[in-house]
PDB file of C-alpha atoms in Angstrom:
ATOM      1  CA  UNK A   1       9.740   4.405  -7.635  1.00 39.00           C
ATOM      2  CA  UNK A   2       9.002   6.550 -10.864  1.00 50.00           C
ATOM      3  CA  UNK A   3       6.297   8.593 -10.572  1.00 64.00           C
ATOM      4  CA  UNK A   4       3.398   7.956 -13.474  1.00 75.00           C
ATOM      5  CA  UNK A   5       3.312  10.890 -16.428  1.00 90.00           C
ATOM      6  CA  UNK A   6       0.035  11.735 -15.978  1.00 90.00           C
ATOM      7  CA  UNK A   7      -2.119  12.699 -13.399  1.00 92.00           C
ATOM      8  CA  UNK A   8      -5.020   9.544 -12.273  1.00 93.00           C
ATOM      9  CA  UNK A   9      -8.870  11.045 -12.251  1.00 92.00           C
ATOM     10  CA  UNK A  10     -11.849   9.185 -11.383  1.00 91.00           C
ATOM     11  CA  UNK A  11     -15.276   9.867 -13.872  1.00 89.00           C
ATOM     12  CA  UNK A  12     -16.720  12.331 -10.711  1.00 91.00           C
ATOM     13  CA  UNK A  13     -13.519  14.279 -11.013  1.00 91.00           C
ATOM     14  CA  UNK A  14     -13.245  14.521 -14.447  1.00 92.00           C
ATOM     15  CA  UNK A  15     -16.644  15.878 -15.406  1.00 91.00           C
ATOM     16  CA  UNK A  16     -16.350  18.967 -12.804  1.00 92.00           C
ATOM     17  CA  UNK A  17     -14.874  20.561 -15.623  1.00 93.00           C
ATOM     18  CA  UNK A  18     -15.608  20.736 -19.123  1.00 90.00           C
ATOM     19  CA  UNK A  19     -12.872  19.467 -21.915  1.00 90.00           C
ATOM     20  CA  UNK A  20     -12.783  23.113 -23.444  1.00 88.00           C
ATOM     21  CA  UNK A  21     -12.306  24.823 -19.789  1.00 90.00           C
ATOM     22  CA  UNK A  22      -9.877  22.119 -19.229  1.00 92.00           C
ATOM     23  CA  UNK A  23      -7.596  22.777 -22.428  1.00 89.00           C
ATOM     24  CA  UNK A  24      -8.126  26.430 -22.294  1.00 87.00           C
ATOM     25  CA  UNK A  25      -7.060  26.671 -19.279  1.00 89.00           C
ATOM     26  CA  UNK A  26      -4.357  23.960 -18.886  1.00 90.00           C
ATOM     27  CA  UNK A  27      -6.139  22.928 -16.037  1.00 93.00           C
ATOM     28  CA  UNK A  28      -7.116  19.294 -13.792  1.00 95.00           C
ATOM     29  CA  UNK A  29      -9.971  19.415 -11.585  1.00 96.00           C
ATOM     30  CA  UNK A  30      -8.764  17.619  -8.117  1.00 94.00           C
ATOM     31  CA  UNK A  31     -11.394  18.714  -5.948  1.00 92.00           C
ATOM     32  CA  UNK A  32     -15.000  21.021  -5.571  1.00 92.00           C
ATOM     33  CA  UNK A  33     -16.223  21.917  -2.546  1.00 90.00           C
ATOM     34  CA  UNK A  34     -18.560  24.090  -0.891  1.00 90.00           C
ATOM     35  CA  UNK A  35     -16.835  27.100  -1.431  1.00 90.00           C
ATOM     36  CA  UNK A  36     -13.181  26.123  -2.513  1.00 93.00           C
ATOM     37  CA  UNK A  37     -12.674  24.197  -6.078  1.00 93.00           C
ATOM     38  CA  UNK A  38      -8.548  22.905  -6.191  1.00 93.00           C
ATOM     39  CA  UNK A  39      -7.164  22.284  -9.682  1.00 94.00           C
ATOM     40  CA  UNK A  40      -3.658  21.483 -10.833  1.00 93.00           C
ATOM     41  CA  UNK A  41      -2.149  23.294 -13.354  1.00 91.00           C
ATOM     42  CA  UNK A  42       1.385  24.233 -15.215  1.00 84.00           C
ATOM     43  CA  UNK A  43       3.444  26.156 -13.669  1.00 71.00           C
ATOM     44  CA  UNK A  44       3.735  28.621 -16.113  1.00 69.00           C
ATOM     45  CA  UNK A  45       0.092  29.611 -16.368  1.00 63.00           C
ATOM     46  CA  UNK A  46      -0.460  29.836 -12.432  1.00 69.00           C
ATOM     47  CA  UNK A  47      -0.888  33.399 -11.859  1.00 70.00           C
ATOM     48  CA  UNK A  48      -2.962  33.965 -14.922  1.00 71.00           C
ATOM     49  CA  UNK A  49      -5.622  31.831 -14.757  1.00 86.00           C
ATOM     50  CA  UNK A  50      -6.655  32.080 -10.926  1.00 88.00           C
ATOM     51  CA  UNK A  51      -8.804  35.250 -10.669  1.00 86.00           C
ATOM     52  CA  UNK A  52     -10.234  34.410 -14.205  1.00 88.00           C
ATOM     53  CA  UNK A  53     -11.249  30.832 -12.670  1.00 90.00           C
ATOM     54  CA  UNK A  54     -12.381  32.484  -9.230  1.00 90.00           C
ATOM     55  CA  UNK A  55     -14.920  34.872 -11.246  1.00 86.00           C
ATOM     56  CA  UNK A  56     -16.047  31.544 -13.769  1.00 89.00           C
ATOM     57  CA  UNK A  57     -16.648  29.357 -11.068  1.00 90.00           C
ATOM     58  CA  UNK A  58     -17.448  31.592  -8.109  1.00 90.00           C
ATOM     59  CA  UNK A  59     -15.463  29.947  -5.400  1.00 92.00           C
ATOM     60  CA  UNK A  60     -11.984  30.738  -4.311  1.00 93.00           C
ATOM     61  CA  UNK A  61      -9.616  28.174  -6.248  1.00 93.00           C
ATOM     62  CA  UNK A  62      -6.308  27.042  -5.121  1.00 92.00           C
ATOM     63  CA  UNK A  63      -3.743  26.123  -7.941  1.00 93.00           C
ATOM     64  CA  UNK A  64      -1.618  23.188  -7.258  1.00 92.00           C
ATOM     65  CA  UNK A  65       1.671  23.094  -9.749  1.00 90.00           C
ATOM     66  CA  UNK A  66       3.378  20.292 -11.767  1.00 91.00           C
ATOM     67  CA  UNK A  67       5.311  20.229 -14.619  1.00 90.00           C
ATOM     68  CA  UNK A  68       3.439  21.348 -18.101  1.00 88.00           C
ATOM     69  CA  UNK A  69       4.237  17.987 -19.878  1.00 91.00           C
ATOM     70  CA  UNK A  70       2.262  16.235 -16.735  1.00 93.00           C
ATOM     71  CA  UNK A  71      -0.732  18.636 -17.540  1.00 92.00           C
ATOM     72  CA  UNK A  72      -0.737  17.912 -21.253  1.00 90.00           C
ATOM     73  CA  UNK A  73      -0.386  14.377 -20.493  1.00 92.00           C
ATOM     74  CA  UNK A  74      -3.401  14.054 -18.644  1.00 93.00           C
ATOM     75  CA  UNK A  75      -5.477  16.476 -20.635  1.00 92.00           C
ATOM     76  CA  UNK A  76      -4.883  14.510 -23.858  1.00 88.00           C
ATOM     77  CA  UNK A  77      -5.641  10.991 -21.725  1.00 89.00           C
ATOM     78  CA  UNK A  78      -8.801  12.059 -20.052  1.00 90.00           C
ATOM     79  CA  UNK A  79     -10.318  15.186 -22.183  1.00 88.00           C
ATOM     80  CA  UNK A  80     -12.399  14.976 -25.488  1.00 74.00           C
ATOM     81  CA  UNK A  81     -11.623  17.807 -28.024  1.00 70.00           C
ATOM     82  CA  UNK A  82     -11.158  18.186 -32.027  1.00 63.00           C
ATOM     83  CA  UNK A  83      -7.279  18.136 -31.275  1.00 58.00           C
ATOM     84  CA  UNK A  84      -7.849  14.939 -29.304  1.00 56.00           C
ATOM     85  CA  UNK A  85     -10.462  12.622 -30.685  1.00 56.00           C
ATOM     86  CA  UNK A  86     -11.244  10.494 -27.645  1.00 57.00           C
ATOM     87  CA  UNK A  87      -9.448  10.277 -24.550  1.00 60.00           C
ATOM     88  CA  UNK A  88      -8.206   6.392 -23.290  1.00 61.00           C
ATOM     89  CA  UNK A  89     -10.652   5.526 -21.020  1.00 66.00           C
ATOM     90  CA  UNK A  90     -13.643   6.131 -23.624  1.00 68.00           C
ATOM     91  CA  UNK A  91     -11.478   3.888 -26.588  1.00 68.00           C
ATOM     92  CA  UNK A  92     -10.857   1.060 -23.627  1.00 74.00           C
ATOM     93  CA  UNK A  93     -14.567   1.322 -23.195  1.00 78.00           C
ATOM     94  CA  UNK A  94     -16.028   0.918 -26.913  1.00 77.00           C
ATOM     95  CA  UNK A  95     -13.716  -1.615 -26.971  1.00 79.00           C
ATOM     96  CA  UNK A  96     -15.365  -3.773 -23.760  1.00 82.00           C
ATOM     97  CA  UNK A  97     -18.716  -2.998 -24.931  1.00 82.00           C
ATOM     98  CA  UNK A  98     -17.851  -4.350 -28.527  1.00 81.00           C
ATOM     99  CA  UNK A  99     -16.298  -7.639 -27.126  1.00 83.00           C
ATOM    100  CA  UNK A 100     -19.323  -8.163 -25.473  1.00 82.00           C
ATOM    101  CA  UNK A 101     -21.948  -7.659 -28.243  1.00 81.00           C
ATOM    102  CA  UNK A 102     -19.070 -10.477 -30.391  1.00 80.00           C
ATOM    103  CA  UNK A 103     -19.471 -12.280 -27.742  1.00 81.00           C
ATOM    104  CA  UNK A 104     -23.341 -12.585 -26.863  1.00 79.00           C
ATOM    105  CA  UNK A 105     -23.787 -13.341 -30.750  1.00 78.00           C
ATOM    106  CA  UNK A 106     -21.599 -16.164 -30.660  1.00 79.00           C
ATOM    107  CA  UNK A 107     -23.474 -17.356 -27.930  1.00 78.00           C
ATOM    108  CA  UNK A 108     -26.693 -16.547 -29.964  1.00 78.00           C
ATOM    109  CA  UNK A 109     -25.400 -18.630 -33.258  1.00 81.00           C
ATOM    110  CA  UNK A 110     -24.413 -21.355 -30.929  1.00 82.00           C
ATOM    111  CA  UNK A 111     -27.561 -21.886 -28.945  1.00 81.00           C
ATOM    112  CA  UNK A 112     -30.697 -20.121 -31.355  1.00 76.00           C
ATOM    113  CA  UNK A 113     -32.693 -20.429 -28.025  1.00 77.00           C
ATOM    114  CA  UNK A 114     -30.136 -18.033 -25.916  1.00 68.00           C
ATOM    115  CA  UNK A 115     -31.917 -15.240 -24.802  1.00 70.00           C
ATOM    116  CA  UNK A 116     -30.305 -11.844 -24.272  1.00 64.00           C
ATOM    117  CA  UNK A 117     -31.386  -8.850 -22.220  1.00 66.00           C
ATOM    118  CA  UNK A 118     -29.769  -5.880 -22.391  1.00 58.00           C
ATOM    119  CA  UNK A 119     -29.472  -3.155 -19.845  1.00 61.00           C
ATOM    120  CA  UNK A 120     -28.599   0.392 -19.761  1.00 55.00           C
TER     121      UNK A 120
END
């Protein structure tokens, strides 16, 4: 079995970090904990980056490698910046939410007495 070309992260996960730390830095959050914070990066920029993101965060970090591709991968998937306009998950979502508003007028023109309530 192939392994995917990007690296899966749930919303929690995603938002520990920032889009700009996460492109400066080459960088996926994987876990935070109390006193420990584990991101995977490329394994070219290991070395480099850990004391920097030790002193930013203020927690000893531990740098799990994969290839550089796989980072840029999931950084362009998941992380919002000028280079990237908007990551997949936010462009899947915009497009549910505008099926649904299509939808709830058709059920409006249909029946005029249709009430809708919406919730945020």
């Amino acid at each position: 079995m192939a392994s995917m070309d990007y690296i899966k992260l749930d919303t929690e996960t995603m938002q520990l970090i920032t889009a700009e730390q996460a492109w400066h830095y080459s960088i996926i959050p994987k876990s935070n904990g109390r006193e420990l914070f584990l991101f995977i990066s490329a394994e070219k920029h290991r070395a480099a980056i850990k004391d920097e993101l030790e002193l930013l965060f203020g927690k000893t970090v531990i740098l799990e490698q994969v290839q550089d591709q796989k980072i840029k991968t999931t950084l362009s998937r998941y992380y919002h910046t000028k280079r990237n306009p908007q990551p997949v998950a936010m462009r899947q979502l915009l497009k549910i939410i505008t099926l649904m508003i299509f939808y709830m007028y058709y059920l409006m023109r249909r029946n005029p007495s249709t009430q809708v309530t919406f919730i945020l």
